[in-house]
Tab-separated table of C-alpha atoms and ligand atoms in Angstrom:
chain	number	residue	atom	x	y	z
A	30	MET	CA	0.082	-0.125	0.191
A	31	PRO	CA	1.499	3.385	-0.915
A	32	GLN	CA	2.097	5.994	1.733
A	33	VAL	CA	0.827	9.266	1.094
A	34	LYS	CA	1.582	12.244	3.002
A	35	PHE	CA	0.504	15.764	2.867
A	36	LEU	CA	3.442	18.451	3.385
A	37	GLY	CA	1.547	21.570	3.139
A	38	HIS	CA	-0.086	23.913	0.140
A	39	ALA	CA	0.038	21.392	-2.765
A	40	CYS	CA	2.791	19.175	-1.825
A	41	VAL	CA	2.177	15.472	-1.567
A	42	SER	CA	4.609	12.535	-1.173
A	43	ILE	CA	4.235	9.096	-2.390
A	44	THR	CA	6.089	6.197	-1.181
A	45	GLN	CA	5.745	2.542	-1.904
A	46	ASP	CA	8.697	0.323	-1.346
A	47	ASP	CA	11.899	1.872	-2.852
A	48	HIS	CA	9.830	4.132	-4.864
A	49	ARG	CA	9.626	7.610	-3.675
A	50	LEU	CA	7.768	10.784	-5.411
A	51	ILE	CA	7.135	14.129	-4.585
A	52	ILE	CA	4.455	16.324	-6.451
A	53	ASP	CA	4.744	20.178	-6.281
A	54	PRO	CA	7.579	20.465	-3.796
A	55	PHE	CA	7.241	24.131	-2.299
A	56	LEU	CA	9.075	23.714	0.981
A	57	ASN	CA	11.405	26.437	1.949
A	58	ASP	CA	9.302	29.172	1.250
A	59	ASN	CA	6.285	27.873	2.261
A	60	PRO	CA	5.164	29.178	5.965
A	61	GLN	CA	3.188	25.892	6.364
A	62	ALA	CA	5.554	23.297	5.113
A	63	ALA	CA	5.992	20.048	7.300
A	64	VAL	CA	9.701	19.405	6.171
A	65	LYS	CA	12.525	21.585	4.227
A	66	ALA	CA	13.798	20.666	0.915
A	67	ASP	CA	16.873	18.907	2.232
A	68	ASP	CA	15.000	16.475	3.983
A	69	ILE	CA	13.520	15.268	0.959
A	70	ASP	CA	14.837	11.901	-0.334
A	71	VAL	CA	13.013	10.895	-3.968
A	72	ASN	CA	13.318	9.190	-7.071
A	73	TYR	CA	10.833	11.303	-9.075
A	74	VAL	CA	9.648	14.867	-8.876
A	75	LEU	CA	6.470	15.596	-10.402
A	76	ILE	CA	5.417	19.198	-11.086
A	77	THR	CA	1.949	20.392	-12.107
A	78	HIS	CA	2.778	23.872	-13.604
A	79	GLY	CA	5.455	26.727	-13.727
A	80	HIS	CA	4.131	28.585	-10.524
A	81	GLY	CA	6.578	29.315	-7.671
A	82	ASP	CA	4.437	27.727	-5.181
A	83	HIS	CA	4.584	24.289	-7.251
A	84	VAL	CA	7.934	24.339	-8.971
A	85	GLY	CA	9.209	25.427	-5.286
A	86	ASP	CA	12.274	23.426	-4.591
A	87	GLY	CA	11.867	20.798	-7.293
A	88	ILE	CA	14.626	21.566	-9.286
A	89	THR	CA	17.096	21.727	-6.455
A	90	ILE	CA	15.688	18.398	-4.905
A	91	ALA	CA	15.744	16.481	-8.549
A	92	LYS	CA	19.351	17.501	-8.998
A	93	ARG	CA	20.428	16.571	-5.168
A	94	CYS	CA	18.690	13.480	-5.322
A	95	ASN	CA	19.472	12.634	-8.901
A	96	ALA	CA	15.488	12.234	-9.399
A	97	THR	CA	13.760	12.619	-12.525
A	98	VAL	CA	11.132	15.303	-13.129
A	99	ILE	CA	7.810	14.499	-14.677
A	100	ALA	CA	6.132	17.528	-16.121
A	101	SER	CA	4.708	18.798	-19.316
A	102	PHE	CA	7.007	18.845	-22.386
A	103	GLU	CA	7.440	22.587	-21.613
A	104	LEU	CA	8.166	22.687	-17.883
A	105	ALA	CA	10.048	19.496	-18.069
A	106	ASN	CA	12.410	21.217	-20.702
A	107	MET	CA	12.593	24.336	-18.538
A	108	CYS	CA	13.930	22.040	-15.767
A	109	ALA	CA	16.390	19.931	-18.145
A	110	LYS	CA	17.860	23.821	-18.969
A	111	GLU	CA	18.359	24.013	-15.057
A	112	GLY	CA	20.316	20.665	-14.871
A	113	CYS	CA	17.623	18.506	-14.180
A	114	THR	CA	17.113	14.738	-15.465
A	115	ILE	CA	13.482	14.841	-17.143
A	116	HIS	CA	10.724	12.709	-18.458
A	117	PRO	CA	8.390	15.187	-20.522
A	118	MET	CA	4.773	13.940	-21.034
A	119	HIS	CA	1.527	15.851	-21.982
A	120	ILE	CA	-1.970	16.299	-21.336
A	121	GLY	CA	-3.853	12.814	-21.966
A	122	GLY	CA	-0.712	10.826	-22.229
A	123	ARG	CA	0.254	7.803	-19.827
A	124	PHE	CA	3.369	6.316	-19.287
A	125	ASN	CA	4.376	3.122	-17.273
A	126	PHE	CA	7.482	3.958	-14.786
A	127	ASP	CA	9.105	1.506	-12.660
A	128	PHE	CA	6.557	2.415	-9.808
A	129	GLY	CA	3.628	2.283	-11.865
A	130	TRP	CA	1.793	4.842	-14.120
A	131	VAL	CA	1.351	8.550	-14.717
A	132	LYS	CA	-1.475	10.118	-16.827
A	133	LEU	CA	-1.591	13.963	-17.308
A	134	THR	CA	-5.080	15.584	-17.238
A	135	ILE	CA	-6.100	19.061	-18.192
A	136	ALA	CA	-6.316	22.022	-15.591
A	137	HIS	CA	-7.840	25.406	-15.920
A	138	HIS	CA	-5.165	27.827	-14.606
A	139	GLY	CA	-2.032	29.592	-15.912
A	140	GLY	CA	1.557	28.483	-16.618
A	141	GLY	CA	4.443	30.738	-16.440
A	142	HIS	CA	7.378	30.703	-14.191
A	143	GLY	CA	9.397	33.545	-12.571
A	144	GLU	CA	8.477	36.182	-10.409
A	145	ASP	CA	6.193	37.570	-13.117
A	146	ALA	CA	5.267	34.109	-14.471
A	147	SER	CA	6.668	35.322	-17.864
A	148	ARG	CA	8.856	32.550	-18.412
A	149	TYR	CA	6.880	30.017	-20.756
A	150	THR	CA	6.209	26.619	-18.932
A	151	GLY	CA	3.171	25.440	-21.135
A	152	PRO	CA	-0.336	24.806	-19.920
A	153	PRO	CA	-0.855	23.771	-16.240
A	154	VAL	CA	-1.629	19.904	-15.713
A	155	GLY	CA	-3.078	17.448	-13.140
A	156	PHE	CA	-1.618	13.858	-12.367
A	157	LEU	CA	-3.354	10.674	-12.186
A	158	VAL	CA	-0.723	8.298	-10.305
A	159	ASN	CA	-1.262	4.513	-10.274
A	160	ILE	CA	1.063	3.062	-7.678
A	161	GLY	CA	0.814	-0.245	-5.498
A	162	GLY	CA	-2.455	-0.666	-6.982
A	163	LYS	CA	-4.067	2.497	-6.091
A	164	THR	CA	-4.927	5.547	-7.962
A	165	ILE	CA	-4.199	9.071	-6.696
A	166	TYR	CA	-5.541	12.236	-8.335
A	167	HIS	CA	-3.601	15.484	-7.841
A	168	PRO	CA	-5.589	18.091	-10.052
A	169	GLY	CA	-2.797	20.949	-9.498
A	170	ASP	CA	-4.309	24.273	-9.485
A	171	THR	CA	-7.451	24.223	-11.409
A	172	GLY	CA	-10.985	25.838	-11.524
A	173	LEU	CA	-13.965	23.288	-11.576
A	174	PHE	CA	-14.098	21.915	-15.185
A	175	TYR	CA	-17.025	19.331	-16.177
A	176	ASP	CA	-14.377	16.815	-17.731
A	177	MET	CA	-13.573	15.689	-13.971
A	178	LYS	CA	-16.593	13.489	-14.677
A	179	LEU	CA	-15.042	11.969	-17.155
A	180	ILE	CA	-11.896	11.335	-15.146
A	181	GLY	CA	-14.193	9.986	-12.542
A	182	ASP	CA	-15.929	7.820	-14.981
A	183	ARG	CA	-12.831	6.343	-16.536
A	184	HIS	CA	-10.842	5.748	-13.544
A	185	ARG	CA	-11.420	4.236	-10.092
A	186	ILE	CA	-9.853	7.002	-7.987
A	187	ASP	CA	-8.961	5.983	-4.302
A	188	LEU	CA	-7.886	9.228	-3.385
A	189	ALA	CA	-8.048	12.861	-4.899
A	190	PHE	CA	-6.533	16.027	-3.569
A	191	LEU	CA	-8.888	19.027	-4.380
A	192	PRO	CA	-7.985	22.889	-3.887
A	193	ILE	CA	-10.641	24.864	-1.769
A	194	GLY	CA	-8.672	27.944	-1.499
A	195	ASP	CA	-10.535	29.930	-4.091
A	196	ASN	CA	-9.316	33.198	-5.603
A	197	PHE	CA	-6.649	31.209	-7.739
A	198	THR	CA	-8.384	27.966	-7.801
A	199	MET	CA	-11.619	26.393	-6.896
A	200	GLY	CA	-13.245	27.276	-3.748
A	201	VAL	CA	-15.181	25.232	-1.450
A	202	ASP	CA	-18.312	25.070	-3.372
A	203	ASP	CA	-16.919	24.206	-6.862
A	204	ALA	CA	-14.536	21.642	-5.088
A	205	VAL	CA	-17.676	19.979	-3.600
A	206	THR	CA	-19.122	19.473	-6.979
A	207	ALA	CA	-15.661	18.194	-8.295
A	208	ALA	CA	-15.634	15.717	-5.522
A	209	GLU	CA	-19.261	14.493	-6.803
A	210	PHE	CA	-17.723	14.371	-10.315
A	211	LEU	CA	-14.713	12.278	-9.593
A	212	GLN	CA	-16.416	9.829	-7.125
A	213	ALA	CA	-13.143	8.977	-5.250
A	214	GLY	CA	-13.002	6.890	-2.144
A	215	LYS	CA	-11.457	9.548	-0.016
A	216	VAL	CA	-10.970	13.347	-0.870
A	217	VAL	CA	-8.244	15.579	0.937
A	218	PRO	CA	-8.790	19.354	0.614
A	219	PHE	CA	-5.360	21.430	0.118
A	220	HIS	CA	-4.440	24.653	-1.427
A	221	TYR	CA	-5.593	26.913	1.210
A	222	SER	CA	-4.870	29.114	4.140
A	223	THR	CA	-1.117	29.238	3.230
A	224	TRP	CA	-1.754	32.965	2.653
A	225	PRO	CA	-4.664	35.034	3.777
A	226	VAL	CA	-5.735	35.563	0.274
A	227	ILE	CA	-6.673	31.744	-0.071
A	228	GLU	CA	-8.145	31.411	3.274
A	229	GLY	CA	-10.431	28.186	3.373
A	230	SER	CA	-12.689	26.113	5.612
A	231	PRO	CA	-11.801	22.352	5.322
A	232	GLU	CA	-14.723	21.656	7.747
A	233	GLU	CA	-17.241	23.287	5.620
A	234	PHE	CA	-15.743	21.294	2.494
A	235	ALA	CA	-16.215	18.217	4.488
A	236	ALA	CA	-19.725	18.978	5.856
A	237	LYS	CA	-20.781	19.669	2.134
A	238	VAL	CA	-19.444	16.485	0.324
A	239	LYS	CA	-21.403	13.678	-0.108
A	240	GLY	CA	-20.574	10.366	-1.450
A	241	SER	CA	-16.755	10.452	-0.437
A	242	GLU	CA	-14.910	10.390	2.718
A	243	VAL	CA	-13.323	13.526	3.530
A	244	VAL	CA	-9.806	13.477	5.098
A	245	ILE	CA	-8.476	16.691	6.568
A	246	LEU	CA	-4.766	16.690	6.930
A	247	ASN	CA	-2.340	19.249	8.698
A	248	PRO	CA	0.919	19.388	6.862
A	249	GLY	CA	3.093	16.221	7.568
A	250	GLU	CA	0.221	13.889	8.383
A	251	SER	CA	-0.577	10.862	6.209
A	252	VAL	CA	-3.961	9.142	4.681
A	253	ASP	CA	-4.368	5.852	4.903
A	254	LEU	CA	-5.329	3.801	1.684
B	279	NI	NI1	-0.839	28.254	-9.887
B	280	MN	MN1	-0.907	27.547	-6.737
């Protein structure tokens, strides 16, 4: 069974035997992160889009750990330019890795890197990760989109993370609808209350979701699959 740990904001680590993955490792500049970048030891770094709160420490971690960056073609190539080993993919594409498979989904959001997000890193994506017989959905930053129904119909999702912080992504009510579309076994709210502008109530989310078990995690806590 994979161990899935929430590390703060949109950062998730997934461990299964010798396979260690981290998604969107925004740690050192994250006021709520459970760990520092130097504490991370992984084989793969998955990055949903170019924004600083998602690329985060991904490039330094990937280089130090000799890990492979899995991202969109554009974002992966930016990481390669910075010295990372990469596996570029794109929306709709699936690939079998040594740990399981990854499939890229759409996400409705922006995709630039740098202080003013002006360095082109392609469209944002979400990840479906299948590992140890479980399927985990990390949607990245996104607004609600109706194709989440298709994603839920086509994949038996054991665990889905959903942003609830509003302003830059879905807020609570749209995330409740997203949970209905996805029909995941468990749902974990994330991407909220890192800063005042994305204040969100996981309790309100938990009270409104029907049909999936909502698990509220503090940074550093794991969810059982
Ligand atoms: Ni973003
Ligand atoms: Mn974000």
